[in-house]
Amino acid sequence: MINRGLWRPLLISLLCVISFLGPLAVPVQAVTDSRAIYVLNRLSFGPRPGDLEHIQAVGVEGYIKEQLSPKSLQPPSNLKRKLQQLKILKLTPIQVIQRFEPQRQQQQRPAAQKAARQKARRPLKQAEQARIIQAIASPRQLEEVMVNFWFNHFNVSAEKGRVKFWIGDYERNAIRPYALGSFRDLLGATAKHPAMLFYLDNWRNTAPNSPGARGRFQGLNENYARELLELHTLGVNGGYTQADIIATAELLTGWSIPAPRQMAQHPTGFYFNAKRHDPRPKTVLGTKITGQGIVAGEQLLDLLASHPATARQISYELAQYFVADQPPEALVKRLTQRYLKTDGDIRAVLDTLFHSPEFWDDKYKGRKYKTPYEYVLSATRAQGRDLDFNTQQMLGMFAQLGMPLYRCRTPDGYPNTQTEWLNPEAVTRRVSLAMTLTRNRGSQNRPTDLPQLVNTLGDQISSPTQTVVDASPERLRAALLLGSPDFMYR
């Protein structure tokens, strides 16, 4: 938890800066329901106005069931319209490359070069907009939380070459449809997506003595195989050896992206090149894989997705995200058993998690420190912005807090534990951003509705914080609430 000795001087500084803003006002009473607020903070990116009342109407159990079945929740019409305007996201990966990747002849003329660079940014910009507006405004909040969770698990970075053109499709078609579905399907979708194939170099992975081994496709590339075992499935202590990594890489030779002359026939951006594949049987984790061609790779993914080490690793990560940085071992074991019994059904594992005694244990409530991404989203949602927020401003905030969207360079993705994000400088920046968020009133120039904000946050604001806030000028109160230590945890 944040040391209040650290937080109080920051608030005093803020009070000194804008103490002229107005007289003290009468304290506002919050609606209280600790279970409802808790489940909102864990299954969503924080409460929006009306969320607490909705849970009070359907019950906590009703809310959990809704979130585990997101298709029952219809997105609002304004969100649908916003998404429909992002037309690039509806193009296939190959269409995006053909329409937006700068051509060599354009790079010879400065004006054309500048125009090409601006055009090339549009696919990533629309992907960023889609992610943010859905994270804030979609009623399918658990789905949004899991999209972020799985994107970090299967991270790719827009900082690497062509990946920036494909990130929107990667999230839309390889992550989102499977966020609450089968882990095997999710694993397969990411393995075949050009964003992952390019980011971890498997598109160049070639059997050294195969007929297609020439030019830049001359040898085995272990990058994706290594991360597939260490990060995507078994975990670093999953019991695999260097020989398993090599065999995995050999099984995935030829899993690539189409050359320009092949693009029309492979619009998804995945192309299996049999001429660069190693067809020999392999042994991975003690299991012999006899299939040939693309079938061998599918059998490998079947083996990895159903392996007990994968079940434990995924269960550990879910328990760490939803319960505690150091998750209780008994919970991890139960989730592992559920994973194995359901063949990696993510929804079933989450259902077990949300109904576990550990999830509801008071000692874990309000102890997960928000990542920068979660903090900015929750502050925006709490103010009840109706899609009138500044997307570019939010992207800048993510970057200021050290978590630029889609730009984590390493394959392990962004962490979600307190030790990675809590330090005095970061807290100071969050308090400063709370001021910015409450000053920025959106396109409709609406001031932050303080009574509504207090009601939305419910009883997650502690009595000491409330005392400080009540003693401050009214126009400062929203910033103090969103910059308080209580709000920095979920």
Short mmCIF file of C-alpha atoms in Angstrom, two decimals:
data_model
loop_
_atom_site.label_atom_id
_atom_site.label_comp_id
_atom_site.label_asym_id
_atom_site.label_seq_id
_atom_site.Cartn_x
_atom_site.Cartn_y
_atom_site.Cartn_z
CA MET A 1 0.00 0.00 0.00
CA ILE A 2 1.08 3.60 -0.52
CA ASN A 3 2.62 5.19 2.54
CA ARG A 4 0.27 7.97 3.59
CA GLY A 5 3.33 9.95 4.62
CA LEU A 6 4.13 10.06 0.93
CA TRP A 7 0.66 10.91 -0.26
CA ARG A 8 -0.16 13.71 2.20
CA PRO A 9 2.65 16.11 1.10
CA LEU A 10 1.53 15.68 -2.48
CA LEU A 11 -2.01 16.65 -1.62
CA ILE A 12 -0.83 19.59 0.44
CA SER A 13 1.14 20.80 -2.57
CA LEU A 14 -1.94 20.56 -4.72
CA LEU A 15 -3.98 22.41 -2.15
CA CYS A 16 -1.41 25.23 -2.10
CA VAL A 17 -1.42 25.50 -5.89
CA ILE A 18 -5.15 25.94 -6.32
CA SER A 19 -6.45 26.86 -2.89
CA PHE A 20 -7.86 30.02 -4.45
CA LEU A 21 -10.39 28.02 -6.42
CA GLY A 22 -13.23 28.27 -3.97
CA PRO A 23 -14.67 27.89 -0.49
CA LEU A 24 -15.22 24.60 1.27
CA ALA A 25 -18.49 22.86 0.55
CA VAL A 26 -20.77 20.43 2.32
CA PRO A 27 -19.49 16.81 2.25
CA VAL A 28 -21.21 14.48 -0.16
CA GLN A 29 -22.42 11.07 1.00
CA ALA A 30 -21.48 8.00 -1.05
CA VAL A 31 -23.58 4.96 -1.83
CA THR A 32 -21.94 2.05 -0.03
CA ASP A 33 -21.74 -1.59 -1.03
CA SER A 34 -18.30 -3.03 -0.55
CA ARG A 35 -18.95 -6.30 -2.44
CA ALA A 36 -20.32 -4.45 -5.45
CA ILE A 37 -17.45 -1.97 -5.55
CA TYR A 38 -14.94 -4.76 -5.11
CA VAL A 39 -16.29 -6.84 -7.98
CA LEU A 40 -16.43 -3.75 -10.19
CA ASN A 41 -12.80 -2.99 -9.46
CA ARG A 42 -11.67 -6.53 -10.24
CA LEU A 43 -13.91 -7.55 -13.17
CA SER A 44 -13.91 -4.16 -14.88
CA PHE A 45 -11.68 -1.14 -15.33
CA GLY A 46 -13.45 0.49 -12.40
CA PRO A 47 -16.99 1.70 -11.83
CA ARG A 48 -18.79 4.14 -14.12
CA PRO A 49 -21.85 6.14 -13.05
CA GLY A 50 -24.77 3.74 -12.83
CA ASP A 51 -22.65 0.58 -12.43
CA LEU A 52 -23.13 0.39 -8.69
CA GLU A 53 -26.88 0.82 -9.03
CA HIS A 54 -26.92 -1.90 -11.71
CA ILE A 55 -25.20 -4.38 -9.41
CA GLN A 56 -27.53 -3.48 -6.60
CA ALA A 57 -30.39 -4.35 -8.98
CA VAL A 58 -29.08 -7.63 -10.44
CA GLY A 59 -26.94 -8.70 -7.49
CA VAL A 60 -23.23 -9.44 -7.40
CA GLU A 61 -23.80 -12.97 -8.66
CA GLY A 62 -25.96 -11.65 -11.49
CA TYR A 63 -23.21 -9.23 -12.50
CA ILE A 64 -20.58 -11.99 -12.55
CA LYS A 65 -22.82 -14.13 -14.75
CA GLU A 66 -23.39 -11.22 -17.12
CA GLN A 67 -19.69 -10.57 -17.47
CA LEU A 68 -18.88 -14.25 -18.04
CA SER A 69 -21.44 -14.25 -20.90
CA PRO A 70 -20.60 -10.96 -22.64
CA LYS A 71 -22.80 -11.57 -25.69
CA SER A 72 -25.80 -10.96 -23.43
CA LEU A 73 -24.63 -7.36 -22.99
CA GLN A 74 -25.27 -5.07 -25.94
CA PRO A 75 -22.80 -2.22 -26.56
CA PRO A 76 -24.41 1.24 -26.67
CA SER A 77 -25.22 2.66 -30.10
CA ASN A 78 -22.67 5.48 -29.85
CA LEU A 79 -19.90 2.95 -29.20
CA LYS A 80 -21.01 0.89 -32.20
CA ARG A 81 -20.95 4.01 -34.39
CA LYS A 82 -17.45 4.93 -33.22
CA LEU A 83 -16.17 1.45 -33.99
CA GLN A 84 -17.84 1.39 -37.41
CA GLN A 85 -15.95 4.57 -38.29
CA LEU A 86 -12.64 2.75 -37.79
CA LYS A 87 -12.77 1.12 -41.20
CA ILE A 88 -9.11 0.09 -41.39
CA LEU A 89 -9.74 -2.46 -38.67
CA LYS A 90 -12.09 -4.29 -41.04
CA LEU A 91 -9.37 -4.82 -43.65
CA THR A 92 -7.44 -8.06 -43.80
CA PRO A 93 -3.78 -7.93 -42.73
CA ILE A 94 -2.70 -8.18 -46.36
CA GLN A 95 -5.05 -5.36 -47.43
CA VAL A 96 -3.58 -3.14 -44.70
CA ILE A 97 -0.04 -3.80 -45.93
CA GLN A 98 -0.99 -3.21 -49.56
CA ARG A 99 -2.77 0.08 -48.81
CA PHE A 100 -0.69 1.64 -46.03
CA GLU A 101 2.88 0.39 -46.14
CA PRO A 102 5.11 3.05 -47.80
CA GLN A 103 6.46 2.08 -51.20
CA ARG A 104 10.11 2.47 -52.15
CA GLN A 105 9.47 5.05 -54.87
CA GLN A 106 7.68 7.29 -52.33
CA GLN A 107 10.78 7.37 -50.16
CA GLN A 108 12.71 9.21 -52.86
CA ARG A 109 10.63 12.43 -52.68
CA PRO A 110 10.40 14.38 -49.36
CA ALA A 111 6.76 15.41 -49.78
CA ALA A 112 5.70 11.92 -50.78
CA GLN A 113 7.80 10.49 -48.00
CA LYS A 114 6.05 12.66 -45.40
CA ALA A 115 2.62 11.80 -46.75
CA ALA A 116 3.48 8.11 -46.75
CA ARG A 117 4.64 8.27 -43.13
CA GLN A 118 1.42 9.98 -42.08
CA LYS A 119 -0.66 7.42 -43.95
CA ALA A 120 1.34 4.56 -42.43
CA ARG A 121 0.41 5.70 -38.90
CA ARG A 122 -3.33 5.36 -39.51
CA PRO A 123 -3.72 1.59 -38.89
CA LEU A 124 -2.04 1.82 -35.48
CA LYS A 125 -3.94 5.00 -34.60
CA GLN A 126 -7.27 3.31 -35.28
CA ALA A 127 -6.22 0.26 -33.28
CA GLU A 128 -5.41 2.52 -30.33
CA GLN A 129 -8.75 4.30 -30.61
CA ALA A 130 -10.64 1.01 -30.76
CA ARG A 131 -8.87 -0.35 -27.68
CA ILE A 132 -9.48 2.76 -25.56
CA ILE A 133 -13.10 3.46 -26.42
CA GLN A 134 -14.08 -0.16 -25.83
CA ALA A 135 -12.13 -0.35 -22.57
CA ILE A 136 -13.99 2.71 -21.29
CA ALA A 137 -17.46 2.44 -22.75
CA SER A 138 -18.17 -1.24 -23.37
CA PRO A 139 -20.54 -2.88 -20.90
CA ARG A 140 -18.59 -6.11 -21.54
CA GLN A 141 -15.93 -5.06 -19.06
CA LEU A 142 -14.57 -8.48 -18.19
CA GLU A 143 -14.01 -9.10 -21.88
CA GLU A 144 -12.03 -5.84 -22.07
CA VAL A 145 -10.01 -6.79 -19.00
CA MET A 146 -9.23 -10.19 -20.53
CA VAL A 147 -8.31 -8.66 -23.90
CA ASN A 148 -5.70 -6.58 -22.09
CA PHE A 149 -4.62 -9.60 -20.04
CA TRP A 150 -4.15 -11.88 -23.07
CA PHE A 151 -2.55 -9.18 -25.18
CA ASN A 152 0.16 -8.86 -22.51
CA HIS A 153 0.44 -12.65 -22.30
CA PHE A 154 0.88 -12.90 -26.08
CA ASN A 155 2.60 -9.55 -26.45
CA VAL A 156 3.70 -8.09 -29.78
CA SER A 157 5.17 -4.61 -30.15
CA ALA A 158 4.30 -1.88 -32.63
CA GLU A 159 7.93 -0.81 -32.39
CA LYS A 160 9.00 -3.69 -34.61
CA GLY A 161 8.61 -3.29 -38.36
CA ARG A 162 5.36 -4.39 -39.92
CA VAL A 163 3.74 -5.26 -36.58
CA LYS A 164 2.32 -1.73 -36.34
CA PHE A 165 0.17 -2.43 -39.40
CA TRP A 166 -1.19 -5.65 -37.96
CA ILE A 167 -1.80 -4.88 -34.28
CA GLY A 168 -5.42 -3.86 -34.85
CA ASP A 169 -6.23 -7.13 -36.63
CA TYR A 170 -4.19 -9.12 -34.10
CA GLU A 171 -6.30 -7.85 -31.22
CA ARG A 172 -9.57 -7.94 -33.15
CA ASN A 173 -9.25 -11.43 -34.64
CA ALA A 174 -6.57 -13.35 -32.71
CA ILE A 175 -7.20 -12.14 -29.14
CA ARG A 176 -10.70 -10.73 -28.67
CA PRO A 177 -12.83 -13.66 -29.98
CA TYR A 178 -11.06 -16.09 -27.62
CA ALA A 179 -10.61 -13.92 -24.51
CA LEU A 180 -13.20 -15.96 -22.62
CA GLY A 181 -13.07 -19.09 -24.75
CA SER A 182 -10.69 -21.98 -25.31
CA PHE A 183 -7.01 -21.44 -24.52
CA ARG A 184 -6.08 -23.83 -27.33
CA ASP A 185 -8.01 -21.71 -29.84
CA LEU A 186 -6.38 -18.56 -28.49
CA LEU A 187 -2.92 -20.13 -28.71
CA GLY A 188 -3.53 -21.25 -32.29
CA ALA A 189 -4.91 -17.89 -33.41
CA THR A 190 -1.90 -15.99 -32.07
CA ALA A 191 0.55 -18.58 -33.46
CA LYS A 192 -0.77 -18.08 -36.99
CA HIS A 193 -1.16 -14.33 -36.96
CA PRO A 194 1.35 -12.36 -39.04
CA ALA A 195 1.93 -9.93 -36.16
CA MET A 196 3.26 -12.76 -33.96
CA LEU A 197 5.04 -14.51 -36.83
CA PHE A 198 6.89 -11.28 -37.65
CA TYR A 199 7.49 -10.09 -34.05
CA LEU A 200 9.16 -13.35 -32.93
CA ASP A 201 10.74 -14.12 -36.32
CA ASN A 202 9.06 -17.44 -37.03
CA TRP A 203 8.24 -16.19 -40.53
CA ARG A 204 11.92 -16.83 -41.34
CA ASN A 205 12.11 -20.18 -39.52
CA THR A 206 13.39 -22.68 -42.10
CA ALA A 207 14.64 -26.26 -42.10
CA PRO A 208 18.33 -25.81 -43.04
CA ASN A 209 18.40 -28.56 -45.68
CA SER A 210 14.94 -27.98 -47.10
CA PRO A 211 14.32 -27.04 -50.77
CA GLY A 212 13.23 -23.53 -49.71
CA ALA A 213 16.37 -22.75 -47.66
CA ARG A 214 17.96 -19.82 -49.42
CA GLY A 215 18.53 -16.11 -49.01
CA ARG A 216 17.26 -14.92 -45.62
CA PHE A 217 15.43 -18.22 -45.13
CA GLN A 218 18.48 -20.32 -44.53
CA GLY A 219 18.18 -21.76 -41.05
CA LEU A 220 16.31 -22.64 -37.92
CA ASN A 221 15.08 -19.65 -35.89
CA GLU A 222 14.29 -20.53 -32.26
CA ASN A 223 12.92 -17.17 -31.10
CA TYR A 224 9.22 -18.00 -31.27
CA ALA A 225 9.73 -21.58 -30.10
CA ARG A 226 11.56 -20.39 -26.98
CA GLU A 227 8.87 -17.83 -26.03
CA LEU A 228 6.09 -20.25 -26.94
CA LEU A 229 7.36 -22.63 -24.26
CA GLU A 230 8.58 -20.11 -21.68
CA LEU A 231 5.95 -17.35 -21.89
CA HIS A 232 2.91 -18.57 -23.81
CA THR A 233 2.45 -22.07 -22.36
CA LEU A 234 4.64 -24.04 -19.93
CA GLY A 235 6.28 -21.20 -18.00
CA VAL A 236 9.95 -20.72 -17.19
CA ASN A 237 9.89 -23.67 -14.77
CA GLY A 238 7.76 -25.82 -17.03
CA GLY A 239 10.26 -28.66 -17.33
CA TYR A 240 11.38 -28.23 -20.95
CA THR A 241 14.93 -28.48 -22.22
CA GLN A 242 16.97 -26.92 -25.00
CA ALA A 243 16.27 -30.05 -27.03
CA ASP A 244 12.52 -29.35 -26.65
CA ILE A 245 13.04 -25.79 -27.91
CA ILE A 246 14.89 -27.04 -30.98
CA ALA A 247 12.26 -29.70 -31.71
CA THR A 248 9.52 -27.08 -31.30
CA ALA A 249 11.25 -24.77 -33.74
CA GLU A 250 11.66 -27.63 -36.23
CA LEU A 251 7.96 -28.51 -36.01
CA LEU A 252 7.07 -24.90 -36.79
CA THR A 253 9.39 -24.50 -39.79
CA GLY A 254 7.46 -23.09 -42.74
CA TRP A 255 4.88 -21.28 -40.56
CA SER A 256 5.30 -17.94 -42.27
CA ILE A 257 3.73 -14.94 -43.98
CA PRO A 258 3.07 -14.82 -47.72
CA ALA A 259 5.49 -13.28 -50.19
CA PRO A 260 4.02 -10.45 -52.31
CA ARG A 261 3.11 -12.83 -55.13
CA GLN A 262 1.21 -15.07 -52.66
CA MET A 263 -0.70 -12.38 -50.79
CA ALA A 264 -3.89 -12.50 -52.85
CA GLN A 265 -4.39 -16.17 -51.93
CA HIS A 266 -3.62 -15.67 -48.22
CA PRO A 267 -5.44 -12.53 -47.01
CA THR A 268 -5.13 -13.45 -43.31
CA GLY A 269 -1.35 -13.10 -43.56
CA PHE A 270 -0.60 -16.73 -42.63
CA TYR A 271 1.13 -18.97 -45.15
CA PHE A 272 2.49 -22.46 -44.61
CA ASN A 273 5.51 -22.95 -46.85
CA ALA A 274 5.98 -26.70 -47.22
CA LYS A 275 9.29 -26.18 -49.05
CA ARG A 276 10.84 -24.74 -45.87
CA HIS A 277 9.36 -27.31 -43.49
CA ASP A 278 11.17 -30.16 -41.71
CA PRO A 279 8.85 -33.20 -42.09
CA ARG A 280 10.74 -35.58 -39.81
CA PRO A 281 9.00 -36.86 -36.62
CA LYS A 282 10.05 -35.03 -33.44
CA THR A 283 9.89 -35.63 -29.72
CA VAL A 284 8.79 -32.78 -27.45
CA LEU A 285 8.40 -33.14 -23.68
CA GLY A 286 8.74 -36.88 -24.09
CA THR A 287 5.89 -37.10 -26.61
CA LYS A 288 6.53 -38.17 -30.19
CA ILE A 289 4.84 -36.04 -32.81
CA THR A 290 4.45 -37.98 -36.05
CA GLY A 291 2.34 -35.59 -38.10
CA GLN A 292 3.81 -33.88 -41.13
CA GLY A 293 3.45 -30.44 -42.56
CA ILE A 294 1.13 -28.01 -40.83
CA VAL A 295 -0.50 -30.90 -38.95
CA ALA A 296 2.71 -31.40 -36.96
CA GLY A 297 2.53 -27.80 -35.70
CA GLU A 298 -1.12 -28.24 -34.74
CA GLN A 299 -0.29 -31.41 -32.79
CA LEU A 300 2.47 -29.48 -31.00
CA LEU A 301 0.00 -26.76 -29.97
CA ASP A 302 -2.47 -29.45 -28.80
CA LEU A 303 0.26 -30.94 -26.62
CA LEU A 304 1.31 -27.61 -25.13
CA ALA A 305 -2.22 -26.31 -24.48
CA SER A 306 -3.21 -29.49 -22.60
CA HIS A 307 0.01 -29.87 -20.63
CA PRO A 308 -0.28 -29.67 -16.80
CA ALA A 309 2.54 -27.12 -16.68
CA THR A 310 0.57 -24.84 -18.99
CA ALA A 311 -2.55 -25.29 -16.87
CA ARG A 312 -0.61 -24.24 -13.79
CA GLN A 313 1.10 -21.31 -15.48
CA ILE A 314 -2.15 -19.86 -16.84
CA SER A 315 -3.86 -20.45 -13.49
CA TYR A 316 -1.05 -18.70 -11.64
CA GLU A 317 -1.21 -15.68 -13.94
CA LEU A 318 -4.99 -15.40 -13.62
CA ALA A 319 -4.83 -15.68 -9.82
CA GLN A 320 -2.06 -13.09 -9.74
CA TYR A 321 -4.08 -10.68 -11.86
CA PHE A 322 -7.42 -11.08 -10.10
CA VAL A 323 -6.42 -11.82 -6.50
CA ALA A 324 -2.88 -11.02 -5.33
CA ASP A 325 0.66 -10.40 -6.55
CA GLN A 326 1.65 -13.55 -4.66
CA PRO A 327 -1.45 -15.68 -5.24
CA PRO A 328 -2.43 -18.33 -2.68
CA GLU A 329 -1.17 -21.76 -3.69
CA ALA A 330 -4.43 -23.52 -2.85
CA LEU A 331 -6.28 -21.30 -5.32
CA VAL A 332 -3.72 -21.90 -8.07
CA LYS A 333 -4.08 -25.66 -7.58
CA ARG A 334 -7.88 -25.52 -7.83
CA LEU A 335 -7.72 -23.38 -10.96
CA THR A 336 -5.20 -25.77 -12.47
CA GLN A 337 -7.54 -28.69 -11.85
CA ARG A 338 -10.42 -26.76 -13.40
CA TYR A 339 -8.32 -25.93 -16.45
CA LEU A 340 -7.37 -29.58 -16.98
CA LYS A 341 -10.93 -30.87 -16.46
CA THR A 342 -12.36 -28.41 -18.97
CA ASP A 343 -9.60 -28.64 -21.62
CA GLY A 344 -8.51 -25.09 -20.98
CA ASP A 345 -11.92 -23.42 -20.91
CA ILE A 346 -11.01 -19.89 -19.80
CA ARG A 347 -14.57 -18.99 -18.80
CA ALA A 348 -14.80 -22.05 -16.56
CA VAL A 349 -11.49 -21.26 -14.86
CA LEU A 350 -12.59 -17.68 -14.23
CA ASP A 351 -15.93 -18.89 -12.87
CA THR A 352 -14.05 -21.02 -10.32
CA LEU A 353 -11.80 -18.09 -9.48
CA PHE A 354 -14.64 -15.60 -8.93
CA HIS A 355 -16.43 -18.05 -6.62
CA SER A 356 -13.35 -18.99 -4.61
CA PRO A 357 -12.97 -18.00 -0.94
CA GLU A 358 -9.60 -16.48 -1.78
CA PHE A 359 -11.15 -14.04 -4.27
CA TRP A 360 -13.47 -12.75 -1.54
CA ASP A 361 -10.93 -12.82 1.29
CA ASP A 362 -10.77 -9.38 2.93
CA LYS A 363 -7.00 -9.49 3.14
CA TYR A 364 -6.75 -9.26 -0.65
CA LYS A 365 -9.40 -6.61 -1.25
CA GLY A 366 -8.11 -3.26 -2.40
CA ARG A 367 -4.51 -4.55 -2.48
CA LYS A 368 -3.87 -4.85 -6.22
CA TYR A 369 -2.00 -1.74 -7.33
CA LYS A 370 -3.36 -0.44 -10.62
CA THR A 371 -1.04 -0.43 -13.60
CA PRO A 372 -0.81 2.93 -15.40
CA TYR A 373 -3.22 1.59 -18.02
CA GLU A 374 -5.75 0.61 -15.37
CA TYR A 375 -5.31 3.84 -13.45
CA VAL A 376 -5.99 6.17 -16.39
CA LEU A 377 -8.93 4.09 -17.61
CA SER A 378 -10.52 3.87 -14.17
CA ALA A 379 -10.17 7.62 -13.60
CA THR A 380 -11.81 8.34 -16.95
CA ARG A 381 -14.61 5.84 -16.35
CA ALA A 382 -15.28 7.18 -12.87
CA GLN A 383 -15.97 10.62 -14.30
CA GLY A 384 -18.67 9.21 -16.58
CA ARG A 385 -17.20 10.42 -19.83
CA ASP A 386 -19.54 9.46 -22.68
CA LEU A 387 -16.93 8.91 -25.41
CA ASP A 388 -16.02 12.62 -25.26
CA PHE A 389 -12.56 11.99 -23.84
CA ASN A 390 -9.36 12.86 -25.69
CA THR A 391 -7.85 9.60 -26.94
CA GLN A 392 -4.50 11.19 -27.80
CA GLN A 393 -4.30 12.71 -24.32
CA MET A 394 -4.89 9.29 -22.78
CA LEU A 395 -2.21 7.71 -24.96
CA GLY A 396 0.16 10.43 -23.74
CA MET A 397 -0.72 9.62 -20.14
CA PHE A 398 0.00 5.93 -20.64
CA ALA A 399 3.40 6.91 -22.04
CA GLN A 400 4.13 9.41 -19.24
CA LEU A 401 3.45 6.70 -16.69
CA GLY A 402 5.78 4.27 -18.46
CA MET A 403 3.21 2.06 -20.16
CA PRO A 404 2.71 3.21 -23.77
CA LEU A 405 -0.06 1.25 -25.44
CA TYR A 406 1.11 -1.51 -27.84
CA ARG A 407 4.76 -0.55 -27.36
CA CYS A 408 6.12 -3.00 -24.82
CA ARG A 409 9.24 -4.14 -26.64
CA THR A 410 9.82 -7.41 -24.78
CA PRO A 411 7.73 -10.54 -25.40
CA ASP A 412 6.78 -10.93 -21.72
CA GLY A 413 4.48 -7.89 -21.91
CA TYR A 414 3.78 -5.36 -19.18
CA PRO A 415 3.77 -6.61 -15.56
CA ASN A 416 0.78 -6.13 -13.25
CA THR A 417 2.47 -6.26 -9.84
CA GLN A 418 2.99 -3.43 -7.39
CA THR A 419 6.79 -3.67 -7.28
CA GLU A 420 6.95 -2.79 -10.96
CA TRP A 421 4.85 0.37 -10.80
CA LEU A 422 4.87 1.87 -7.28
CA ASN A 423 7.56 4.48 -6.62
CA PRO A 424 7.51 8.14 -5.45
CA GLU A 425 7.99 9.58 -8.93
CA ALA A 426 5.19 7.50 -10.39
CA VAL A 427 2.80 8.50 -7.57
CA THR A 428 3.61 12.17 -8.15
CA ARG A 429 2.83 11.78 -11.86
CA ARG A 430 -0.46 10.08 -11.12
CA VAL A 431 -1.54 12.88 -8.79
CA SER A 432 -0.58 15.42 -11.46
CA LEU A 433 -2.54 13.50 -14.09
CA ALA A 434 -5.55 13.40 -11.78
CA MET A 435 -5.48 17.19 -11.90
CA THR A 436 -5.30 17.13 -15.69
CA LEU A 437 -8.12 14.61 -16.01
CA THR A 438 -10.48 16.61 -13.83
CA ARG A 439 -9.59 19.87 -15.58
CA ASN A 440 -10.11 18.39 -19.04
CA ARG A 441 -13.82 18.52 -19.48
CA GLY A 442 -14.12 16.80 -22.86
CA SER A 443 -15.80 17.98 -26.02
CA GLN A 444 -18.99 18.93 -24.18
CA ASN A 445 -17.07 21.14 -21.72
CA ARG A 446 -18.76 19.48 -18.77
CA PRO A 447 -17.26 19.97 -15.34
CA THR A 448 -16.63 16.86 -13.29
CA ASP A 449 -19.85 16.09 -11.46
CA LEU A 450 -18.52 15.75 -7.89
CA PRO A 451 -21.63 14.20 -6.28
CA GLN A 452 -21.84 11.73 -9.14
CA LEU A 453 -18.13 10.90 -8.81
CA VAL A 454 -18.45 10.31 -5.07
CA ASN A 455 -21.49 8.11 -5.63
CA THR A 456 -19.70 6.18 -8.38
CA LEU A 457 -16.65 5.45 -6.23
CA GLY A 458 -18.82 4.23 -3.37
CA ASP A 459 -17.07 3.07 -0.24
CA GLN A 460 -13.67 2.43 -1.82
CA ILE A 461 -12.63 5.85 -0.48
CA SER A 462 -11.46 5.49 3.13
CA SER A 463 -12.46 7.75 6.01
CA PRO A 464 -9.01 9.41 6.29
CA THR A 465 -9.06 10.25 2.58
CA GLN A 466 -12.63 11.47 2.81
CA THR A 467 -11.66 13.75 5.71
CA VAL A 468 -8.87 15.34 3.65
CA VAL A 469 -11.13 15.71 0.64
CA ASP A 470 -13.99 17.21 2.65
CA ALA A 471 -11.61 19.83 4.06
CA SER A 472 -10.48 20.94 0.61
CA PRO A 473 -11.97 23.44 -1.84
CA GLU A 474 -14.79 21.89 -3.83
CA ARG A 475 -13.17 22.35 -7.23
CA LEU A 476 -10.15 20.40 -5.98
CA ARG A 477 -12.06 17.48 -4.60
CA ALA A 478 -12.41 15.42 -7.77
CA ALA A 479 -8.65 15.53 -8.35
CA LEU A 480 -7.99 14.61 -4.72
CA LEU A 481 -10.30 11.63 -4.97
CA LEU A 482 -8.70 10.36 -8.18
CA GLY A 483 -5.20 11.07 -6.85
CA SER A 484 -5.80 9.41 -3.50
CA PRO A 485 -4.04 6.19 -2.47
CA ASP A 486 -7.43 4.48 -2.19
CA PHE A 487 -8.11 5.04 -5.89
CA MET A 488 -4.72 3.73 -6.95
CA TYR A 489 -5.65 0.23 -5.81
CA ARG A 490 -8.36 -2.06 -7.08
#
